[in-house]
């Protein structure tokens, strides 16, 4: 059983994330999408539990994908869930530097763990959760950026305006 973990902030999940999820789910037997509570990004628009719910809503048709949340180091989470692969998406060269550093750190923490990089589809190369939040604040059409099932929730969260503590 090849089990992989796709960690990230997913605040909120975007079409770029969903593309990586679908492609990784086609490669691995099982994929755990893991909302990791990142000390470098201590607060977010959505709480970790809400992010999990949004990802579940857009992956319910993918039987080998599950969604979870972790407060610990991703390497520790992988070890305790007996996963030996992390999946990461690469958008630009600027992603590469920090992602390769993180991959080496994770391998140091858990030597059986490897990181697999999937390149972004060019149509999603500019897309990040930050871009989505900015567009939503200006009331822009989000249909090219987030899965349609969650557009309403993103819009109402942003217009509600109060960021969630983690
Ligand atoms: P961001 O807040 O920048 O969207 P995340 O921490 O949520 O970042 O991203 C989780 C993972 O998904 C990272 O490996 C990131 O490089 C990748 N990713 C984010 N957006 C995209 C995209 N548009 N295409 C491919 N990979 C992406």
Short mmCIF file of C-alpha atoms and ligand atoms in Angstrom, two decimals:
data_model
loop_
_atom_site.label_atom_id
_atom_site.label_comp_id
_atom_site.label_asym_id
_atom_site.label_seq_id
_atom_site.Cartn_x
_atom_site.Cartn_y
_atom_site.Cartn_z
CA UNK A 1 0.00 0.00 0.00
CA UNK A 2 1.61 3.25 -1.13
CA UNK A 3 0.29 5.95 1.18
CA UNK A 4 1.23 9.58 0.57
CA UNK A 5 0.55 12.78 2.45
CA UNK A 6 -0.12 16.15 0.85
CA UNK A 7 0.47 18.78 3.54
CA UNK A 8 -0.27 22.49 3.36
CA UNK A 9 -2.19 25.42 4.78
CA UNK A 10 -5.12 25.19 2.33
CA UNK A 11 -6.62 28.48 3.56
CA UNK A 12 -8.73 27.87 1.49
CA UNK A 13 -8.22 24.96 -0.93
CA UNK A 14 -7.86 26.23 -4.53
CA UNK A 15 -8.22 24.66 -7.98
CA UNK A 16 -4.40 24.44 -8.03
CA UNK A 17 -4.45 22.34 -4.84
CA UNK A 18 -7.31 20.21 -6.18
CA UNK A 19 -5.38 19.51 -9.38
CA UNK A 20 -2.40 18.27 -7.33
CA UNK A 21 -4.76 16.16 -5.14
CA UNK A 22 -6.32 14.46 -8.17
CA UNK A 23 -2.98 13.75 -9.84
CA UNK A 24 -1.42 12.41 -6.62
CA UNK A 25 -4.50 10.25 -5.96
CA UNK A 26 -3.97 8.68 -9.39
CA UNK A 27 -0.34 7.85 -8.56
CA UNK A 28 -0.66 6.59 -4.96
CA UNK A 29 -2.98 3.98 -3.43
CA UNK A 30 -4.00 6.35 -0.68
CA UNK A 31 -3.60 10.10 -0.22
CA UNK A 32 -4.06 11.96 3.04
CA UNK A 33 -4.51 15.71 2.55
CA UNK A 34 -3.23 17.17 5.78
CA UNK A 35 -4.02 20.69 6.94
CA UNK A 36 -0.89 21.47 8.86
CA UNK A 37 -1.07 24.15 11.49
CA UNK A 38 2.00 26.13 10.60
CA UNK A 39 3.78 28.22 13.22
CA UNK A 40 4.99 30.56 10.45
CA UNK A 41 1.36 31.29 9.49
CA UNK A 42 -0.24 31.36 12.96
CA UNK A 43 -3.65 32.67 11.97
CA UNK A 44 -5.79 32.20 8.95
CA UNK A 45 -9.09 33.16 7.42
CA UNK A 46 -10.56 29.70 8.01
CA UNK A 47 -9.95 27.63 11.14
CA UNK A 48 -8.09 24.34 10.55
CA UNK A 49 -11.36 22.40 11.05
CA UNK A 50 -13.17 24.57 8.49
CA UNK A 51 -10.32 24.02 5.99
CA UNK A 52 -10.68 20.26 6.51
CA UNK A 53 -14.45 20.54 5.84
CA UNK A 54 -13.87 22.54 2.64
CA UNK A 55 -11.33 20.01 1.34
CA UNK A 56 -13.72 17.14 2.21
CA UNK A 57 -16.50 18.88 0.28
CA UNK A 58 -14.39 19.04 -2.89
CA UNK A 59 -12.82 15.56 -2.67
CA UNK A 60 -15.86 13.46 -1.77
CA UNK A 61 -15.80 11.82 -5.21
CA UNK A 62 -12.19 10.65 -4.73
CA UNK A 63 -12.42 7.36 -2.78
CA UNK A 64 -8.72 7.03 -1.95
CA UNK A 65 -8.42 10.57 -0.56
CA UNK A 66 -8.93 11.39 3.10
CA UNK A 67 -8.51 14.70 4.90
CA UNK A 68 -6.99 15.35 8.29
CA UNK A 69 -5.38 18.09 10.34
CA UNK A 70 -2.07 17.95 12.19
CA UNK A 71 -0.58 20.14 14.89
CA UNK A 72 2.74 18.29 14.99
CA UNK A 73 5.67 18.28 12.60
CA UNK A 74 4.65 16.80 9.25
CA UNK A 75 7.54 14.28 9.50
CA UNK A 76 6.16 13.04 12.85
CA UNK A 77 2.68 12.84 11.40
CA UNK A 78 3.98 10.82 8.43
CA UNK A 79 5.83 8.43 10.71
CA UNK A 80 2.83 7.81 12.95
CA UNK A 81 0.59 7.26 9.89
CA UNK A 82 3.12 4.92 8.25
CA UNK A 83 3.46 7.09 5.13
CA UNK A 84 6.80 7.36 3.36
CA UNK A 85 5.96 9.97 0.75
CA UNK A 86 5.10 13.65 0.98
CA UNK A 87 3.58 15.29 -2.09
CA UNK A 88 4.29 18.94 -2.81
CA UNK A 89 3.24 21.17 -5.68
CA UNK A 90 5.75 23.43 -7.38
CA UNK A 91 4.59 26.62 -9.05
CA UNK A 92 7.73 28.60 -9.74
CA UNK A 93 11.45 28.50 -9.11
CA UNK A 94 10.72 30.61 -6.03
CA UNK A 95 8.79 27.65 -4.52
CA UNK A 96 11.71 25.34 -5.22
CA UNK A 97 14.21 26.81 -2.80
CA UNK A 98 12.05 26.58 0.31
CA UNK A 99 10.45 23.28 -0.72
CA UNK A 100 13.80 21.54 -1.29
CA UNK A 101 15.02 22.79 2.08
CA UNK A 102 11.85 21.46 3.73
CA UNK A 103 12.24 18.12 1.91
CA UNK A 104 15.78 17.73 3.21
CA UNK A 105 14.74 18.68 6.73
CA UNK A 106 11.89 16.17 6.67
CA UNK A 107 14.25 13.44 5.46
CA UNK A 108 16.60 14.31 8.30
CA UNK A 109 13.75 14.00 10.81
CA UNK A 110 12.42 10.77 9.27
CA UNK A 111 14.95 9.16 6.90
CA UNK A 112 12.39 6.80 5.33
CA UNK A 113 10.37 9.79 4.17
CA UNK A 114 10.76 11.05 0.62
CA UNK A 115 9.21 14.11 -1.03
CA UNK A 116 7.70 13.95 -4.50
CA UNK A 117 7.13 17.17 -6.41
CA UNK A 118 4.36 17.62 -8.94
CA UNK A 119 4.66 20.64 -11.23
CA UNK A 120 1.69 22.96 -11.44
CA UNK A 121 -0.45 23.04 -14.54
CA UNK A 122 0.45 26.36 -16.22
CA UNK A 123 -3.15 27.60 -15.85
CA UNK A 124 -2.71 27.42 -12.05
CA UNK A 125 0.86 28.68 -11.84
CA UNK A 126 -0.17 32.08 -10.46
CA UNK A 127 -2.77 30.71 -8.06
CA UNK A 128 -2.42 30.70 -4.28
CA UNK A 129 -4.80 30.88 -1.33
CA UNK A 130 -3.55 34.43 -0.76
CA UNK A 131 -4.62 35.44 -4.28
CA UNK A 132 -8.07 33.89 -3.70
CA UNK A 133 -8.58 35.82 -0.45
CA UNK A 134 -7.55 39.07 -2.12
CA UNK A 135 -9.92 38.53 -5.06
CA UNK A 136 -12.76 37.58 -2.73
CA UNK A 137 -12.30 40.80 -0.74
CA UNK A 138 -12.85 42.76 -3.96
CA UNK A 139 -15.92 40.70 -4.85
CA UNK A 140 -14.28 39.20 -7.97
CA UNK A 141 -15.64 36.13 -9.75
CA UNK A 142 -13.91 33.16 -8.06
CA UNK A 143 -15.02 30.41 -10.45
CA UNK A 144 -11.61 30.08 -12.15
CA UNK A 145 -9.81 29.89 -8.81
CA UNK A 146 -11.65 27.74 -6.26
CA UNK A 147 -13.88 24.66 -6.65
CA UNK A 148 -17.47 25.76 -7.28
CA UNK A 149 -18.77 23.87 -4.19
CA UNK A 150 -16.96 26.27 -1.86
CA UNK A 151 -17.30 29.63 -3.65
CA UNK A 152 -20.23 30.69 -1.45
CA UNK A 153 -18.42 29.81 1.77
CA UNK A 154 -15.28 31.68 0.75
CA UNK A 155 -17.28 34.73 -0.22
CA UNK A 156 -19.33 34.82 2.97
CA UNK A 157 -16.28 34.24 5.15
CA UNK A 158 -14.45 37.15 3.56
CA UNK A 159 -17.39 39.53 3.71
CA UNK A 160 -17.96 38.44 7.34
CA UNK A 161 -14.50 39.85 7.73
CA UNK A 162 -13.39 38.43 11.07
CA UNK A 163 -10.31 36.20 10.77
CA UNK A 164 -10.34 33.01 12.82
CA UNK A 165 -7.77 32.35 15.50
CA UNK A 166 -6.05 28.96 14.92
P1 LIG B 1 -0.48 28.57 -0.58
O1 LIG B 1 -1.03 29.24 0.65
O2 LIG B 1 0.70 29.29 -1.17
O3 LIG B 1 -1.51 28.22 -1.60
P2 LIG B 1 -0.23 25.97 0.74
O4 LIG B 1 0.61 25.79 1.96
O5 LIG B 1 -1.69 25.91 0.97
O6 LIG B 1 0.21 27.27 -0.04
O7 LIG B 1 0.19 24.89 -0.36
C1 LIG B 1 0.29 23.52 -0.11
C2 LIG B 1 1.05 22.86 -1.22
O8 LIG B 1 0.38 23.05 -2.45
C3 LIG B 1 2.48 23.38 -1.44
O9 LIG B 1 3.29 22.30 -1.82
C4 LIG B 1 2.30 24.36 -2.58
O10 LIG B 1 3.50 24.51 -3.32
C5 LIG B 1 1.23 23.65 -3.40
N1 LIG B 1 0.46 24.56 -4.22
C6 LIG B 1 -0.20 25.66 -3.81
N2 LIG B 1 -0.82 26.26 -4.86
C7 LIG B 1 -0.52 25.51 -5.96
C8 LIG B 1 -0.83 25.63 -7.36
N3 LIG B 1 -1.55 26.64 -7.83
N4 LIG B 1 -0.34 24.67 -8.18
C9 LIG B 1 0.42 23.67 -7.70
N5 LIG B 1 0.76 23.51 -6.41
C10 LIG B 1 0.30 24.42 -5.55
#
